[in-house]
Short mmCIF file of C-alpha atoms in Angstrom, two decimals:
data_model
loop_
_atom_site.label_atom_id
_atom_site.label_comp_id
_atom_site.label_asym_id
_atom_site.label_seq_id
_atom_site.Cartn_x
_atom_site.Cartn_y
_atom_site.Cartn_z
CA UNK Z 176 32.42 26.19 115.13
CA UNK Z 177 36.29 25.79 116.49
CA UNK Z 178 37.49 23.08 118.00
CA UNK Z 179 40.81 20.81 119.01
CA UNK Z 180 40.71 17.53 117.04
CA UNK Z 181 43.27 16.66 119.51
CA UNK Z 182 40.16 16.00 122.30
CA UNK Z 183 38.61 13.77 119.96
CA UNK Z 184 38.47 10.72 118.57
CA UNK Z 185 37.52 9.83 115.01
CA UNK Z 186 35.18 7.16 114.65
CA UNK Z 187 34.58 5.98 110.87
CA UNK Z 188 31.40 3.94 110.49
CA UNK Z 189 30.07 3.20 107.07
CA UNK Z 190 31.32 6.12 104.83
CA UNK Z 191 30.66 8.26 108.04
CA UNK Z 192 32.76 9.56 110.50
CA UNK Z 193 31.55 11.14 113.58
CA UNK Z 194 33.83 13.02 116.31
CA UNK Z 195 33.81 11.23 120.24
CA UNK Z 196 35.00 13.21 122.99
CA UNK Z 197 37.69 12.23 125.30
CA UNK Z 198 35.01 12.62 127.84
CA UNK Z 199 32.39 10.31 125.50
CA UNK Z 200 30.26 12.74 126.53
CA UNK Z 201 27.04 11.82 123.63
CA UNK Z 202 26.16 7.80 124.03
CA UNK Z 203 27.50 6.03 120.92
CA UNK Z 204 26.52 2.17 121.06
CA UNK Z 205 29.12 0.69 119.16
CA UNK Z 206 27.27 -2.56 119.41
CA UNK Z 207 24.15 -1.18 117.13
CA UNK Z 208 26.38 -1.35 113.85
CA UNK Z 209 24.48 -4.54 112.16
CA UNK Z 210 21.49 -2.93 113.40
CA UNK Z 211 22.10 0.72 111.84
CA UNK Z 212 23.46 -1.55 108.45
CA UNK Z 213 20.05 -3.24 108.40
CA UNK Z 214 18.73 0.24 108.70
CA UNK Z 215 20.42 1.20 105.30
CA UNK Z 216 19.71 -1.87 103.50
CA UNK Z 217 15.57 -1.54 104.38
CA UNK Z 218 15.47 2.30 103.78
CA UNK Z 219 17.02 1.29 100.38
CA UNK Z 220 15.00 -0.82 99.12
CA UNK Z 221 12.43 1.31 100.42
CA UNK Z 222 13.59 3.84 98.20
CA UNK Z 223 13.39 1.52 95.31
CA UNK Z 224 9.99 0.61 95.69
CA UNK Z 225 8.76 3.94 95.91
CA UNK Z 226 10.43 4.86 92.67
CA UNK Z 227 8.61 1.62 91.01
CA UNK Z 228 5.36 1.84 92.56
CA UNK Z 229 5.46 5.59 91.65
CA UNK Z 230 6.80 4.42 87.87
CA UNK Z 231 3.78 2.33 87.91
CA UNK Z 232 1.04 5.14 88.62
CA UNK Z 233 2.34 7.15 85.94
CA UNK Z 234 2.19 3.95 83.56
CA UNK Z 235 -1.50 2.79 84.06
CA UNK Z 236 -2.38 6.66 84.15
CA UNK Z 237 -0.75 8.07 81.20
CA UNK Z 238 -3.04 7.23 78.91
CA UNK Z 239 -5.89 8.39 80.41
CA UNK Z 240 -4.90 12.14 80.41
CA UNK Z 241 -4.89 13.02 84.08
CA UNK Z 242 -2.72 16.48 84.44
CA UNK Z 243 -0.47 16.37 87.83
CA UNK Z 244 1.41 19.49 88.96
CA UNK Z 245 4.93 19.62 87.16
CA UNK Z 246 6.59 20.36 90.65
CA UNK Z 247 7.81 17.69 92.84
CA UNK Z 248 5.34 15.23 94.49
CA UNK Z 249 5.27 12.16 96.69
CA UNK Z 250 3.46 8.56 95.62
CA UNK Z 251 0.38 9.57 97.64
CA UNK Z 252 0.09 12.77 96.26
CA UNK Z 253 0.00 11.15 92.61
CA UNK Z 254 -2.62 8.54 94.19
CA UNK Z 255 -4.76 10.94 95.81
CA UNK Z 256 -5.06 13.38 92.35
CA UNK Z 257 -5.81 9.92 90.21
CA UNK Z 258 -8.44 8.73 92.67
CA UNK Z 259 -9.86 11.76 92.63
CA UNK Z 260 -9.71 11.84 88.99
CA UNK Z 261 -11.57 8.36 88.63
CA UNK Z 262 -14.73 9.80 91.30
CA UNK Z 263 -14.86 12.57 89.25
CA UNK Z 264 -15.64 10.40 86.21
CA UNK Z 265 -17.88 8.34 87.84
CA UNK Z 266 -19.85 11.19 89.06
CA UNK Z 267 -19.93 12.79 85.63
CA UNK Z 268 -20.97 9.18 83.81
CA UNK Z 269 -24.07 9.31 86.79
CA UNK Z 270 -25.25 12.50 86.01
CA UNK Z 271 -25.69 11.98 82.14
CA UNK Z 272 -29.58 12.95 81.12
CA UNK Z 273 -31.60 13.77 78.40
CA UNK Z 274 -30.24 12.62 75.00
CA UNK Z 275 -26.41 11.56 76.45
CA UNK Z 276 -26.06 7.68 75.97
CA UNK Z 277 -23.73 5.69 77.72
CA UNK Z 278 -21.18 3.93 75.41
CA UNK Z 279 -19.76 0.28 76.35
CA UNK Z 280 -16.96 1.17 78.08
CA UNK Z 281 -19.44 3.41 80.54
CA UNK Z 282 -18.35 6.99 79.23
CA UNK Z 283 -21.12 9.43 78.46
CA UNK Z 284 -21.53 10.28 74.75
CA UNK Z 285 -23.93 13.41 73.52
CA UNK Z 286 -24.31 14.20 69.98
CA UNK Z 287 -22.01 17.62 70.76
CA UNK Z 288 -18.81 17.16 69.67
CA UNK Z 289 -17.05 15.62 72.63
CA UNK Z 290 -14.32 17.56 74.63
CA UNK Z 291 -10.38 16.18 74.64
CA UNK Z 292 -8.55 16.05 77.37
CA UNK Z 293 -4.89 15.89 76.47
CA UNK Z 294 -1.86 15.66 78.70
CA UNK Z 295 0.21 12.65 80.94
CA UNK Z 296 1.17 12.31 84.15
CA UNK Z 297 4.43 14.08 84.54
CA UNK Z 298 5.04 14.61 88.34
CA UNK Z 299 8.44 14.10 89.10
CA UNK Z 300 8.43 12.31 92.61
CA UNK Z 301 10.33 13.92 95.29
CA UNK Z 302 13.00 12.55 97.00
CA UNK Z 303 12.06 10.82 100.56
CA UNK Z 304 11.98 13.28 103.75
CA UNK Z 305 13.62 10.62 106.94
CA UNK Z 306 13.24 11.96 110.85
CA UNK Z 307 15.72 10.17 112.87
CA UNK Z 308 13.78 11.18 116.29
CA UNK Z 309 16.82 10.65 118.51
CA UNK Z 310 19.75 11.11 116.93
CA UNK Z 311 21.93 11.57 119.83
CA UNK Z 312 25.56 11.99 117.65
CA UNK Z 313 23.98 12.22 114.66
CA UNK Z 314 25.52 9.02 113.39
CA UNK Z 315 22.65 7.55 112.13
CA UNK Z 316 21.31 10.47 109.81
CA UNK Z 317 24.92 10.68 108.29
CA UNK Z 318 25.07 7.28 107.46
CA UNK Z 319 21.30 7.49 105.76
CA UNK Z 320 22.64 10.51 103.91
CA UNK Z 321 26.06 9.48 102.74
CA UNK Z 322 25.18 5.41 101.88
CA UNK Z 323 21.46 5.86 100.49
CA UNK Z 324 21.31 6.67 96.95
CA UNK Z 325 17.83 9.00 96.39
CA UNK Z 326 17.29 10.53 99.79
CA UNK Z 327 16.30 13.55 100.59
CA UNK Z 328 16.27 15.63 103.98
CA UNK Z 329 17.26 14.04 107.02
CA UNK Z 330 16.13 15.53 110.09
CA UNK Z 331 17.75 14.74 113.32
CA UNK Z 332 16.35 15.89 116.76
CA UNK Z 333 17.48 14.83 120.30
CA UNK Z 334 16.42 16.94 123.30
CA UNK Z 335 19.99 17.09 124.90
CA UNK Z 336 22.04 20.16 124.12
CA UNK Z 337 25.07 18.42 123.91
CA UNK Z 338 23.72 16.02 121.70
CA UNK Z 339 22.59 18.22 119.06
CA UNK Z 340 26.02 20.69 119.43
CA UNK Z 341 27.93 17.27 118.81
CA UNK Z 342 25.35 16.64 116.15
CA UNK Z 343 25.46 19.42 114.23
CA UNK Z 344 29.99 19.18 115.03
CA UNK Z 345 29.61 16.20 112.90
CA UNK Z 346 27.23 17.21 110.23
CA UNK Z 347 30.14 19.79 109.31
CA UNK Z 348 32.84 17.18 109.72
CA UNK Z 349 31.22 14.71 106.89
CA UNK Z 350 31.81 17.62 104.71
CA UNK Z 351 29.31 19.26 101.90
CA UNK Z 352 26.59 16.05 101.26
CA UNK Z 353 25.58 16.06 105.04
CA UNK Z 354 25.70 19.61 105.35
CA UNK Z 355 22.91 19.78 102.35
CA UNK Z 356 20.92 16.73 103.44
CA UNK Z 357 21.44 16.96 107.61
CA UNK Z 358 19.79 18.90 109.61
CA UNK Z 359 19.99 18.95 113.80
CA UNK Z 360 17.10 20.61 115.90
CA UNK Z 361 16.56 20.58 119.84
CA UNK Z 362 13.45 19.20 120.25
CA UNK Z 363 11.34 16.85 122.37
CA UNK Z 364 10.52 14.06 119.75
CA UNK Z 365 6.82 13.59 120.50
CA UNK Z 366 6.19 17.17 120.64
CA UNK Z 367 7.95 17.61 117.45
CA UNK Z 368 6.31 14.67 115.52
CA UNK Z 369 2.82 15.44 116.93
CA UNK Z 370 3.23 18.77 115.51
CA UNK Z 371 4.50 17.64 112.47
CA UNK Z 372 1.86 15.30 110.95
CA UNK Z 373 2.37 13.67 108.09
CA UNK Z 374 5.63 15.46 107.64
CA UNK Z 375 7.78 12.57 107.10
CA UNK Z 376 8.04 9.19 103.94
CA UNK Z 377 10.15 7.50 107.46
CA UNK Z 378 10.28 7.86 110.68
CA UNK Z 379 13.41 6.28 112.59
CA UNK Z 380 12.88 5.37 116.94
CA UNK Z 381 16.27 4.26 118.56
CA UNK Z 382 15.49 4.71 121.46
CA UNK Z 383 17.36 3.70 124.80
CA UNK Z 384 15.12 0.67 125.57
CA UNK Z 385 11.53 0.78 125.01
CA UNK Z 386 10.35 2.74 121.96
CA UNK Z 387 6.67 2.53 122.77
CA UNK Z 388 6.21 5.91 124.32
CA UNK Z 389 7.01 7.27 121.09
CA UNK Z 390 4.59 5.49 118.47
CA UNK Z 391 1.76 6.93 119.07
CA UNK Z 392 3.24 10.09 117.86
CA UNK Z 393 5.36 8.46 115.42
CA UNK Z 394 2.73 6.96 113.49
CA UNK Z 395 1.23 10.59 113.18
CA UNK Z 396 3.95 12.40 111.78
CA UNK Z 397 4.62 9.50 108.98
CA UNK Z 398 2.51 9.63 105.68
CA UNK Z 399 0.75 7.49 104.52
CA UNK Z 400 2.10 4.84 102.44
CA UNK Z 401 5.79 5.51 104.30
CA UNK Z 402 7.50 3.59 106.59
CA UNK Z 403 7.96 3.67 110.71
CA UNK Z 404 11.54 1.90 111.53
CA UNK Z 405 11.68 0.68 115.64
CA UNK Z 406 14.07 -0.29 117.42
CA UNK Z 407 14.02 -1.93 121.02
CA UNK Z 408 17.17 -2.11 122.97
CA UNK Z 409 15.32 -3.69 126.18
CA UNK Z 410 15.25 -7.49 124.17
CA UNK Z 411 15.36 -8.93 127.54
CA UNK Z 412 11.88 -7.54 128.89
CA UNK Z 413 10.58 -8.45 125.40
CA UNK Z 414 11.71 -11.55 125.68
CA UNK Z 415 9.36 -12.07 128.58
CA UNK Z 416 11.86 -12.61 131.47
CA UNK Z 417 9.53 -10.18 133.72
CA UNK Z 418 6.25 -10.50 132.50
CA UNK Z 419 4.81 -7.22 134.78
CA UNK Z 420 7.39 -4.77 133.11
CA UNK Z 421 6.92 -6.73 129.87
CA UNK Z 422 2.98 -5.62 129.89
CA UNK Z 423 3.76 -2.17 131.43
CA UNK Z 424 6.29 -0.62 128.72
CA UNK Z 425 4.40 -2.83 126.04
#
């Protein structure tokens, strides 16, 4: 991709720097930094939490032998295998008959010699997938990826050409860590989160004003257990100065 750093202007935000146009031709809102900072700050201790609570499945579990795949897998994943694990039990203490005895803690005993499961949960947990759903110049994903230790793939969509050409001009420009953790797509952001469910630990809206057209495909494409980040430019229709628009974009 060539280009003339000479017709644009470097703007350094964070430990990002994106590239404006002379023409300011893809909408930068320079008044959104505390709110993009906040951004950072929640998506990390996001981060952190999911590595605890993650830390603290494989704790309680270890012990009782449960075998997880060795490959990468999320917090729910983990969840879903030991709940399964624990109906599976249950099901197997129900069906006991004939000579098996149930000991005090509720296992089945038989006088065969009983089998041993060995093994602990080992599943490494994979780092977080983040869709910023309109990403415009791409600022926002570079920030995530560059300030927010743990991450892992940041998608970035916007349905503007010129957007996502400016997008993917700064991906390369913030040098090899965005290039490996950014990614820019055309694409209409319902479309692409409605076919994308579940696809996502967080899901970022920044939208210009109201982001309520977008949840209902927003909550879709996030797992369960992650996290849906809003943002609402239009404060003063939330703040109830027109009540009729208020209702009608809320």
């Amino acid at each position: 991709m060539s280009m003339d750093l000479n017709d644009y202007t470097i703007i350094k935000e964070g430990e990002a720097e994106i590239l404006m146009h002379a023409k300011n031709e893809v909408f930068y809102n320079k008044t959104q930094v505390n709110n993009r900072d906040m951004s950072i700050a929640v998506l990390r201790t996001f981060i952190s939490r999911w590595k605890l609570e993650h830390e603290a499945l494989l704790s309680k579990r270890n012990k009782s032998g449960v075998k997880l795949p060795e490959n990468n897998v999320s917090v729910s994943e983990v969840d879903d295998t030991l709940n399964d694990s624990d109906m599976n039990s249950e099901k197997s203490n129900e069906e006991c008959e004939g000579p098996a005895e149930k000991s005090q803690d509720g296992t089945c005993t038989t006088s065969e010699e009983p089998v041993k499961t060995e093994g602990k949960v080992r599943g490494e947990l994979k780092p977080p997938r983040v869709l910023e759903a309109l990403s415009a110049s791409g600022l926002r994903a570079l920030r995530y990826a560059r300030e927010v230790e743990g991450i892992g793939q940041v998608v970035a969509l916007d349905n503007d050409k010129g957007a996502v050409e400016a997008c993917q001009r700064n991906i390369m420009f913030n040098g090899s860590v965005a290039c490996s953790k950014v990614e820019s797509h055309l694409a209409d952001a319902r479309v692409y989160m409605l076919t994308n469910p579940k696809e996502f630990d967080v899901v970022d809206l920044d939208p210009y004003g109201s982001p309520s057209v977008f949840l209902d495909s927003a909550v879709q494409s996030v797992v369960d257990g992650g996290m849906l980040m809003c943002t609402a430019t239009d404060m003063a229709v939330l703040c109830g100065g027109n009540g009729e628009v208020c209702y009608s974009k809320y």
